[in-house]
Short mmCIF file of C-alpha atoms and ligand atoms in Angstrom, two decimals:
data_model
loop_
_atom_site.label_atom_id
_atom_site.label_comp_id
_atom_site.label_asym_id
_atom_site.label_seq_id
_atom_site.Cartn_x
_atom_site.Cartn_y
_atom_site.Cartn_z
CA MET A 1 16.67 31.14 5.80
CA ALA A 2 17.25 34.48 4.19
CA LYS A 3 14.15 36.70 3.95
CA ILE A 4 13.98 38.71 0.64
CA LYS A 5 11.72 42.32 1.04
CA VAL A 6 9.88 42.41 -2.13
CA THR A 7 10.50 46.47 -3.88
CA THR A 8 6.67 46.72 -4.84
CA ASP A 9 3.48 48.22 -2.81
CA ALA A 10 1.50 46.38 -5.55
CA ALA A 11 0.35 43.02 -3.40
CA VAL A 12 -0.90 41.27 -6.55
CA LYS A 13 -0.83 37.84 -6.83
CA VAL A 14 -0.09 35.17 -9.49
CA GLY A 15 -3.81 34.20 -8.42
CA ASP A 16 -5.11 37.40 -8.74
CA ILE A 17 -3.54 37.64 -12.26
CA PRO A 18 -6.71 37.50 -14.68
CA LEU A 19 -7.01 35.53 -17.56
CA GLY A 20 -5.30 37.16 -20.85
CA PHE A 21 -4.09 40.07 -18.02
CA THR A 22 -7.44 41.62 -19.39
CA ALA A 23 -9.17 44.86 -17.51
CA GLN A 24 -11.99 46.63 -17.79
CA PRO A 25 -11.94 49.93 -20.32
CA GLY A 26 -10.74 52.92 -18.78
CA SER A 27 -8.02 51.01 -16.27
CA THR A 28 -5.45 53.44 -16.82
CA ARG A 29 -6.90 56.32 -15.23
CA ASN A 30 -6.19 54.40 -12.02
CA PHE A 31 -2.80 54.73 -12.92
CA LYS A 32 -1.21 58.45 -12.05
CA THR A 33 0.95 58.10 -15.13
CA GLY A 34 2.51 62.08 -14.00
CA ASP A 35 4.20 61.27 -10.95
CA TRP A 36 7.36 60.33 -12.50
CA ARG A 37 7.68 63.69 -14.57
CA SER A 38 10.76 66.24 -13.20
CA ALA A 39 9.16 69.29 -14.48
CA ARG A 40 6.06 70.81 -15.53
CA PRO A 41 4.38 73.34 -17.31
CA ALA A 42 3.60 76.73 -15.71
CA LEU A 43 1.56 79.30 -17.70
CA ASP A 44 1.76 83.06 -17.63
CA ARG A 45 -1.95 83.83 -18.57
CA GLU A 46 -0.91 87.33 -19.22
CA LYS A 47 0.84 86.49 -22.49
CA CYS A 48 -1.14 83.04 -23.21
CA ILE A 49 -3.10 83.87 -26.25
CA TYR A 50 -5.80 80.98 -26.56
CA CYS A 51 -4.09 79.79 -29.58
CA GLY A 52 -4.52 75.78 -28.73
CA PHE A 53 -1.64 74.82 -29.59
CA CYS A 54 -0.53 73.29 -26.34
CA TYR A 55 -3.90 71.82 -26.34
CA ILE A 56 -3.23 70.54 -30.01
CA TYR A 57 0.57 69.52 -29.21
CA CYS A 58 -0.02 67.52 -25.56
CA PRO A 59 0.79 63.75 -26.52
CA ASP A 60 -0.91 62.55 -23.28
CA GLY A 61 -3.95 64.81 -24.53
CA VAL A 62 -3.73 66.25 -20.50
CA TYR A 63 -4.92 69.94 -21.41
CA LYS A 64 -8.16 70.92 -20.85
CA ASP A 65 -10.42 73.67 -22.88
CA MET A 66 -11.16 76.23 -19.85
CA GLY A 67 -13.69 77.71 -22.51
CA PRO A 68 -14.58 81.19 -24.29
CA GLU A 69 -14.54 83.29 -20.94
CA GLU A 70 -11.76 82.00 -19.01
CA LYS A 71 -9.67 82.07 -22.39
CA TYR A 72 -7.06 79.34 -21.29
CA TYR A 73 -5.90 75.59 -21.36
CA GLN A 74 -5.42 73.96 -18.16
CA PRO A 75 -3.16 70.64 -18.00
CA ASP A 76 -4.37 67.70 -15.95
CA LEU A 77 -1.02 67.44 -13.59
CA ASP A 78 -1.94 64.00 -13.04
CA PHE A 79 -1.15 62.91 -15.87
CA CYS A 80 1.14 65.31 -17.62
CA LYS A 81 4.58 63.74 -17.86
CA GLY A 82 6.65 66.58 -18.14
CA CYS A 83 7.50 66.22 -21.79
CA GLY A 84 8.12 70.10 -22.77
CA VAL A 85 6.38 69.63 -25.62
CA CYS A 86 3.43 72.51 -25.09
CA ALA A 87 6.37 74.50 -24.11
CA ALA A 88 8.15 74.44 -27.08
CA GLU A 89 5.58 74.62 -29.17
CA CYS A 90 3.60 77.72 -27.63
CA PRO A 91 3.93 80.71 -30.12
CA LYS A 92 4.04 83.23 -27.41
CA LYS A 93 6.64 81.44 -25.50
CA CYS A 94 4.33 81.71 -22.36
CA ILE A 95 4.72 77.85 -20.86
CA GLN A 96 7.81 77.31 -18.45
CA MET A 97 8.88 74.19 -17.35
CA VAL A 98 9.54 74.42 -13.90
CA VAL A 99 11.54 71.57 -11.88
CA GLU A 100 9.97 69.09 -10.17
CA GLU A 101 11.08 69.42 -6.38
CA VAL A 102 11.18 65.81 -4.66
CA MET B 1 0.47 36.87 -36.22
CA SER B 2 -0.82 40.20 -36.05
CA ALA B 3 -4.00 39.49 -37.85
CA CYS B 4 -4.67 36.14 -35.94
CA ILE B 5 -4.23 37.61 -32.88
CA GLY B 6 -7.07 39.98 -33.20
CA SER B 7 -8.85 37.19 -35.00
CA SER B 8 -8.58 35.29 -32.05
CA ALA B 9 -8.97 37.95 -29.50
CA ALA B 10 -12.48 38.54 -31.53
CA GLY B 11 -13.26 35.23 -30.62
CA ALA B 12 -12.87 33.46 -33.71
CA ARG B 13 -11.00 29.70 -34.51
CA THR B 14 -7.87 31.18 -35.75
CA PHE B 15 -5.40 29.09 -37.58
CA THR B 16 -2.41 29.69 -39.72
CA ALA B 17 1.15 28.25 -41.11
CA THR B 18 4.29 29.52 -41.29
CA SER B 19 7.90 28.94 -41.58
CA SER B 20 11.45 29.70 -41.49
CA GLN B 21 11.77 33.67 -42.26
CA GLY B 22 7.69 34.05 -42.35
CA LEU B 23 7.92 32.49 -38.44
CA LEU B 24 11.05 35.11 -37.32
CA LEU B 25 9.84 37.89 -38.63
CA MET B 26 6.74 37.70 -36.80
CA ALA B 27 8.68 36.56 -33.83
CA GLU B 28 7.65 39.62 -32.10
CA MET B 29 3.64 38.52 -31.88
CA THR B 30 4.08 35.41 -31.10
CA PHE B 31 5.38 35.63 -27.52
CA ILE B 32 1.96 38.17 -26.94
CA ALA B 33 -0.48 35.03 -28.07
CA PRO B 34 0.03 32.80 -24.86
CA ALA B 35 0.18 36.07 -22.43
CA LEU B 36 -3.25 37.03 -23.65
CA ARG B 37 -4.52 33.02 -23.65
CA LEU B 38 -5.60 33.01 -27.41
CA PRO B 39 -5.79 29.56 -28.23
CA ILE B 40 -4.33 29.67 -31.74
CA VAL B 41 -3.21 27.26 -33.77
CA MET B 42 -0.11 27.67 -36.29
CA ALA B 43 1.46 24.82 -38.30
CA VAL B 44 5.34 25.58 -38.47
CA ALA B 45 6.60 23.52 -41.58
CA ASN B 46 10.59 23.67 -39.92
CA ARG B 47 12.89 24.70 -42.23
CA ALA B 48 16.56 26.66 -41.89
CA ILE B 49 16.77 30.41 -41.65
CA SER B 50 19.30 32.72 -43.68
CA ALA B 51 21.80 33.33 -44.01
CA PRO B 52 23.24 31.41 -46.87
CA ILE B 53 19.75 31.64 -47.88
CA ASN B 54 18.11 27.99 -47.74
CA ILE B 55 14.72 26.71 -47.31
CA TRP B 56 15.30 23.01 -46.69
CA ASN B 57 14.51 21.50 -43.29
CA ASP B 58 15.88 21.74 -39.79
CA HIS B 59 14.90 22.95 -36.58
CA SER B 60 16.55 26.20 -35.93
CA ASP B 61 12.94 28.60 -36.81
CA VAL B 62 11.49 27.23 -33.83
CA MET B 63 14.36 26.77 -31.96
CA THR B 64 14.92 30.38 -32.14
CA ILE B 65 11.40 31.29 -30.26
CA ARG B 66 11.89 28.78 -28.04
CA ASP B 67 10.86 30.39 -25.10
CA CYS B 68 7.74 32.04 -26.63
CA GLY B 69 5.19 30.29 -24.77
CA TRP B 70 3.57 28.28 -26.92
CA ILE B 71 2.30 24.77 -26.64
CA GLN B 72 4.42 23.29 -28.80
CA ILE B 73 4.73 19.71 -30.79
CA PHE B 74 7.13 17.83 -32.93
CA VAL B 75 5.53 15.31 -35.70
CA GLU B 76 6.76 12.29 -36.95
CA ASN B 77 4.25 11.44 -40.30
CA GLY B 78 1.70 13.19 -42.49
CA GLN B 79 -0.56 10.74 -40.57
CA GLU B 80 0.70 12.80 -37.26
CA ALA B 81 0.07 15.55 -38.94
CA THR B 82 -3.18 15.62 -39.87
CA ASP B 83 -4.14 14.01 -36.62
CA MET B 84 -2.09 16.74 -34.72
CA SER B 85 -3.85 19.56 -36.45
CA ILE B 86 -7.29 18.46 -35.24
CA ILE B 87 -6.23 17.45 -31.44
CA ALA B 88 -4.07 21.29 -31.27
CA PHE B 89 -7.97 23.15 -31.12
CA ARG B 90 -8.81 20.32 -28.84
CA ILE B 91 -5.58 20.86 -26.60
CA ALA B 92 -5.20 25.09 -27.75
CA GLU B 93 -9.34 25.40 -27.09
CA ASP B 94 -9.53 23.59 -23.29
CA LYS B 95 -11.02 25.85 -21.23
CA ASN B 96 -8.53 24.32 -18.50
CA VAL B 97 -5.53 25.50 -21.20
CA MET B 98 -6.48 28.49 -23.10
CA LEU B 99 -2.99 28.59 -25.23
CA PRO B 100 -1.97 28.76 -28.62
CA VAL B 101 -0.24 25.48 -30.15
CA ILE B 102 2.66 25.08 -32.54
CA LEU B 103 2.73 22.31 -34.78
CA ASN B 104 5.98 21.60 -35.93
CA LEU B 105 6.09 19.17 -38.55
CA ASP B 106 9.61 18.85 -41.03
CA GLY B 107 9.67 21.39 -43.48
CA PHE B 108 9.44 19.59 -47.42
CA THR B 109 10.22 16.06 -45.32
CA LEU B 110 6.67 16.41 -44.41
CA SER B 111 5.12 19.49 -45.92
CA HIS B 112 5.84 18.70 -49.38
CA PHE B 113 5.41 14.79 -49.91
CA ILE B 114 2.79 12.64 -51.16
CA GLU B 115 1.90 9.86 -48.81
CA PRO B 116 -1.06 7.56 -47.56
CA ILE B 117 -2.69 8.38 -44.81
CA ILE B 118 -5.88 7.25 -43.05
CA PHE B 119 -8.70 10.71 -43.22
CA PRO B 120 -10.07 11.56 -39.98
CA GLU B 121 -13.86 11.36 -40.55
CA GLN B 122 -16.24 14.35 -39.94
CA GLU B 123 -18.55 12.83 -37.84
CA LYS B 124 -15.86 11.78 -35.24
CA VAL B 125 -13.86 15.01 -35.33
CA ARG B 126 -17.13 16.47 -34.50
CA ARG B 127 -17.46 14.75 -31.73
CA TYR B 128 -13.79 15.24 -30.84
CA LEU B 129 -13.92 19.02 -30.59
CA PRO B 130 -16.51 20.21 -30.05
CA ALA B 131 -17.58 24.16 -31.65
CA TYR B 132 -15.39 26.82 -29.97
CA GLU B 133 -16.89 28.59 -27.00
CA THR B 134 -13.65 31.38 -25.76
CA THR B 135 -13.30 32.99 -22.41
CA HIS B 136 -12.34 36.03 -23.23
CA LYS B 137 -13.10 38.11 -26.03
CA LEU B 138 -13.66 41.74 -27.46
CA ASP B 139 -16.73 42.12 -27.18
CA ILE B 140 -18.34 45.76 -27.74
CA ALA B 141 -21.64 44.88 -25.58
CA LYS B 142 -19.36 43.70 -22.92
CA PRO B 143 -15.54 45.65 -23.47
CA ILE B 144 -12.08 44.59 -22.53
CA SER B 145 -8.84 45.81 -22.49
CA MET B 146 -6.14 43.00 -23.68
CA GLY B 147 -2.95 43.39 -24.27
CA LEU B 148 -2.28 45.90 -20.95
CA LEU B 149 0.87 47.84 -19.78
CA GLY B 150 2.19 45.60 -16.68
CA ALA B 151 4.28 47.17 -14.75
CA PRO B 152 7.47 46.22 -12.35
CA GLU B 153 4.70 45.34 -9.69
CA VAL B 154 2.93 43.33 -12.32
CA TYR B 155 5.39 42.08 -15.05
CA THR B 156 6.88 38.76 -12.54
CA GLU B 157 3.56 37.67 -11.74
CA ALA B 158 1.60 38.13 -14.67
CA ARG B 159 4.68 35.98 -16.31
CA LYS B 160 4.72 33.28 -13.61
CA ALA B 161 0.55 33.01 -14.43
CA THR B 162 1.69 32.08 -18.23
CA ASP B 163 4.31 29.85 -16.82
CA ASP B 164 2.12 28.20 -14.26
CA ALA B 165 -1.01 27.80 -17.59
CA LEU B 166 2.00 25.77 -19.74
CA VAL B 167 2.83 23.77 -17.34
CA ALA B 168 -0.17 22.99 -16.26
CA SER B 169 -1.18 22.43 -19.46
CA LYS B 170 0.64 18.54 -20.03
CA SER B 171 -2.00 16.71 -18.27
CA ARG B 172 -4.90 18.13 -20.07
CA ILE B 173 -2.84 17.40 -23.63
CA VAL B 174 -2.42 13.92 -21.89
CA LYS B 175 -5.94 13.94 -21.75
CA ALA B 176 -6.63 14.80 -25.65
CA PHE B 177 -3.97 12.68 -26.53
CA ASP B 178 -6.27 9.76 -24.66
CA GLU B 179 -9.56 10.93 -26.30
CA PHE B 180 -8.20 11.10 -29.74
CA ALA B 181 -7.23 7.30 -29.46
CA ASP B 182 -10.69 6.35 -27.96
CA ILE B 183 -12.41 7.75 -30.79
CA PHE B 184 -10.26 6.84 -33.73
CA GLY B 185 -7.91 4.56 -32.46
CA ARG B 186 -4.59 5.96 -32.72
CA LYS B 187 -2.85 6.36 -29.18
CA TYR B 188 -0.29 9.51 -29.22
CA ASN B 189 1.91 9.77 -25.85
CA LEU B 190 4.47 12.54 -25.03
CA VAL B 191 7.40 10.70 -25.32
CA GLU B 192 7.39 8.05 -28.22
CA THR B 193 10.14 5.35 -27.46
CA TYR B 194 10.88 2.18 -29.92
CA ARG B 195 13.11 -0.97 -28.34
CA ALA B 196 14.31 1.34 -25.78
CA GLU B 197 13.22 -1.22 -22.31
CA ASP B 198 16.73 -2.53 -22.14
CA ALA B 199 18.60 -0.53 -24.29
CA GLU B 200 22.01 0.47 -22.90
CA THR B 201 22.10 3.09 -25.85
CA ILE B 202 19.40 5.44 -27.05
CA ILE B 203 19.01 8.18 -29.32
CA VAL B 204 17.39 11.17 -28.76
CA LEU B 205 15.47 12.90 -31.02
CA MET B 206 12.35 15.06 -32.19
CA GLY B 207 10.62 14.66 -35.75
CA SER B 208 10.19 13.20 -38.99
CA ILE B 209 14.00 11.81 -38.97
CA ALA B 210 12.67 9.19 -36.10
CA GLU B 211 11.04 6.91 -39.27
CA THR B 212 14.89 6.32 -40.22
CA ALA B 213 16.42 5.96 -36.96
CA MET B 214 13.95 3.12 -36.06
CA THR B 215 15.07 1.24 -39.06
CA ALA B 216 18.60 1.49 -37.81
CA VAL B 217 17.68 0.72 -34.79
CA ASP B 218 16.16 -2.47 -36.02
CA GLU B 219 19.08 -3.57 -38.49
CA MET B 220 21.44 -2.38 -35.00
CA ARG B 221 18.88 -4.85 -33.03
CA ASP B 222 19.64 -7.65 -35.60
CA ALA B 223 23.40 -7.19 -35.00
CA GLY B 224 23.19 -7.61 -31.70
CA GLN B 225 23.36 -3.87 -30.33
CA LYS B 226 21.85 -2.73 -27.42
CA VAL B 227 19.97 0.37 -28.89
CA GLY B 228 16.69 2.27 -28.79
CA LEU B 229 15.01 5.46 -29.56
CA ALA B 230 13.20 7.80 -27.55
CA ARG B 231 11.30 10.65 -29.44
CA LEU B 232 9.96 13.54 -27.52
CA ARG B 233 6.53 14.94 -29.44
CA LEU B 234 6.21 17.06 -26.78
CA TRP B 235 8.55 19.87 -26.78
CA ARG B 236 6.77 22.61 -24.63
CA PRO B 237 5.89 22.26 -21.53
CA PHE B 238 9.07 20.05 -21.49
CA PRO B 239 7.71 16.01 -20.65
CA ILE B 240 10.19 16.18 -17.87
CA GLU B 241 8.74 12.60 -16.07
CA GLU B 242 8.29 11.22 -19.48
CA LEU B 243 11.62 11.96 -20.47
CA ARG B 244 13.08 10.47 -17.42
CA ALA B 245 10.80 7.45 -17.64
CA ALA B 246 12.27 6.91 -21.24
CA VAL B 247 15.50 6.71 -20.53
CA LYS B 248 15.52 5.24 -17.17
CA GLY B 249 18.43 2.44 -16.96
CA ALA B 250 20.11 3.70 -20.51
CA LYS B 251 23.64 4.23 -19.81
CA ARG B 252 23.83 6.12 -22.86
CA LEU B 253 22.39 9.09 -24.73
CA ALA B 254 22.94 10.06 -28.08
CA ILE B 255 20.68 13.28 -28.69
CA VAL B 256 20.19 15.13 -32.03
CA ASP B 257 20.12 18.26 -32.56
CA ARG B 258 18.75 19.60 -35.11
CA HIS B 259 19.62 23.48 -34.87
CA ILE B 260 22.83 25.14 -34.36
CA SER B 261 23.31 27.36 -31.15
CA LEU B 262 26.22 29.04 -32.03
CA GLY B 263 28.64 30.06 -29.81
CA PHE B 264 27.81 27.21 -27.37
CA PRO B 265 28.98 23.88 -28.24
CA GLU B 266 25.26 22.16 -27.83
CA GLY B 267 21.97 22.05 -29.31
CA PRO B 268 19.20 22.77 -27.10
CA VAL B 269 17.61 19.72 -27.04
CA ALA B 270 20.88 18.24 -25.42
CA THR B 271 21.37 20.89 -22.91
CA GLU B 272 17.85 20.74 -21.92
CA ILE B 273 18.32 16.93 -21.38
CA ARG B 274 21.40 17.60 -19.38
CA ALA B 275 20.40 19.94 -17.54
CA LEU B 276 17.10 17.64 -16.30
CA LEU B 277 19.47 14.42 -15.86
CA PHE B 278 22.09 16.46 -13.80
CA HIS B 279 21.58 15.48 -10.32
CA ASP B 280 20.06 12.26 -10.86
CA GLN B 281 21.84 9.65 -9.54
CA ASP B 282 23.22 7.41 -12.53
CA ARG B 283 22.41 9.60 -15.28
CA PRO B 284 23.54 8.11 -18.62
CA ARG B 285 26.62 9.45 -20.69
CA ILE B 286 25.26 12.42 -23.07
CA SER B 287 26.42 13.02 -26.56
CA ASN B 288 25.07 15.53 -29.05
CA PHE B 289 24.80 15.32 -32.42
CA ILE B 290 24.00 18.17 -34.68
CA LEU B 291 22.51 16.75 -37.50
CA GLY B 292 20.63 17.49 -41.21
CA LEU B 293 21.26 20.99 -41.11
CA GLY B 294 19.30 22.89 -43.92
CA GLY B 295 18.01 19.65 -45.36
CA ARG B 296 21.09 17.69 -45.55
CA ASP B 297 20.29 14.36 -45.80
CA VAL B 298 20.35 11.99 -42.59
CA PRO B 299 20.32 7.96 -43.80
CA ARG B 300 20.72 5.55 -41.14
CA ASP B 301 23.89 4.79 -41.29
CA HIS B 302 24.26 8.50 -39.47
CA PHE B 303 22.51 6.53 -36.79
CA LYS B 304 24.58 4.15 -36.51
CA TYR B 305 27.55 6.43 -36.10
CA ILE B 306 26.29 8.45 -33.30
CA VAL B 307 25.62 4.99 -31.54
CA GLU B 308 29.21 4.08 -32.26
CA ARG B 309 30.55 7.43 -31.31
CA ALA B 310 28.52 7.13 -27.78
CA GLU B 311 29.04 4.23 -27.15
CA GLU B 312 32.98 5.11 -27.84
CA LEU B 313 32.95 8.87 -25.43
CA GLY B 314 30.48 7.73 -22.57
CA ASP B 315 32.69 4.47 -22.11
CA ALA B 316 36.08 6.52 -21.86
CA GLY B 317 33.99 8.66 -19.78
CA ARG B 318 33.47 11.53 -21.64
CA GLN B 319 30.22 13.56 -20.79
CA GLY B 320 28.99 16.63 -22.60
CA HIS B 321 30.66 15.12 -26.02
CA TYR B 322 29.32 17.50 -29.21
CA GLU B 323 29.71 17.16 -33.25
CA MET B 324 28.23 18.11 -36.31
CA VAL B 325 28.05 14.93 -38.09
CA GLY B 326 28.75 14.70 -41.84
CA VAL B 327 30.74 18.67 -42.19
CA LEU B 328 32.99 18.84 -44.52
CA GLU B 329 36.04 20.52 -43.21
S1 SF4 C 401 4.56 68.77 -20.16
FE1 SF4 C 401 4.34 67.25 -21.91
S2 SF4 C 401 2.88 65.85 -21.19
FE2 SF4 C 401 2.80 67.82 -19.56
S3 SF4 C 401 0.94 69.46 -20.45
FE3 SF4 C 401 2.79 69.43 -21.56
S4 SF4 C 401 2.79 68.45 -23.87
FE4 SF4 C 401 1.29 67.63 -22.30
S1 SF4 C 402 -0.05 77.34 -26.90
FE1 SF4 C 402 0.38 79.09 -25.66
S2 SF4 C 402 -0.31 81.22 -26.42
FE2 SF4 C 402 -1.77 79.10 -27.01
S3 SF4 C 402 -3.13 78.14 -26.33
FE3 SF4 C 402 -1.34 76.99 -25.21
S4 SF4 C 402 -0.29 78.96 -23.52
FE4 SF4 C 402 -1.79 79.92 -25.04
#
């Protein structure tokens, strides 16, 4: 009989599925939802005025406030999906979307 | 239905009732309850769907969500509707089942008529149906997430897990029916037959029109015709072996659908039974009749007519006849 190759890395079997497909809280952290991004935000810290628009507008909430000393916000690229909202909303246009190399 | 899912997810015994457009409005959510394994019971007073606007009985509402994953039962009369509303919880909340149950009762014919019933005694109901204990719930003391993303890596397995649970529920449904009989004395089967043992032509249907069909069968038997009846009480999971046993030996089946699958020349009940029996050596000739759409009366002579047509067409070697009975054109 012809063998088929199942194109998945995950080895979750039917019997492994928990009743009701539930999970422990915070399990989304295990999924690096940024891995299908096609472009990532790159910040020009010279121009940044630390206004926080990027932090507020990011739909995934991936920006971290680096504090009044550092005076900038840094995206967690494990979860940034590359939508470009931060770059579009930045009043100083200091975020560039850089194409990810494959 | 969204509120019911929330209620059940919080651990409460949950019941709702709907019909027709109301069911369709919440069709999206009906697929979620079984996947989350929430034992909600929903009575559906089966009624037609628009257009044209119609509030009377047929099965087109529930057939639209046929594949939603709920256990689905069709009842015949008020007594059965009453009994099944208790049995449904027993089935749904069985720890080996944990699936929602749709209790289909014909709109108006059963939902709006007065008939005498034996009301189940409270003490016996308590004995039959213990207090509900959930297996998994939203609890701030022990938090879990429900309604998760199922990426391609796991979606197939998750769907199979739900299907496996639904198929496996059949033996627990039989057990719930048997134990109900022990306590209340009324015995229900997955497929009910009437004078079908030596029948050459068997009418197959679901719901309350079985009562008229039985009277018609009696009259045809009196006239010397070898006619019987098989009624599917359980629709999902489909009672495969029980249906096969019920129609064994019959030369012809006259299968009744109360729903029209627009664009396909057959109703869902007929399609499924035909598919089921297709590879059997001596399968019966199958004719399909659409009856009683949108509250159209189904008197005894309709059953005599479909038996005659099934015999005429079946004996002429026709396999796969489809007809809307009583349509004026
Ligand atoms: S590109 Fe989108 S997801 Fe990434 S940091 Fe900017 S706003 Fe957030
Ligand atoms: S929106 Fe632009 S200027 Fe404002 S904090 Fe973010 S990067 Fe800096």
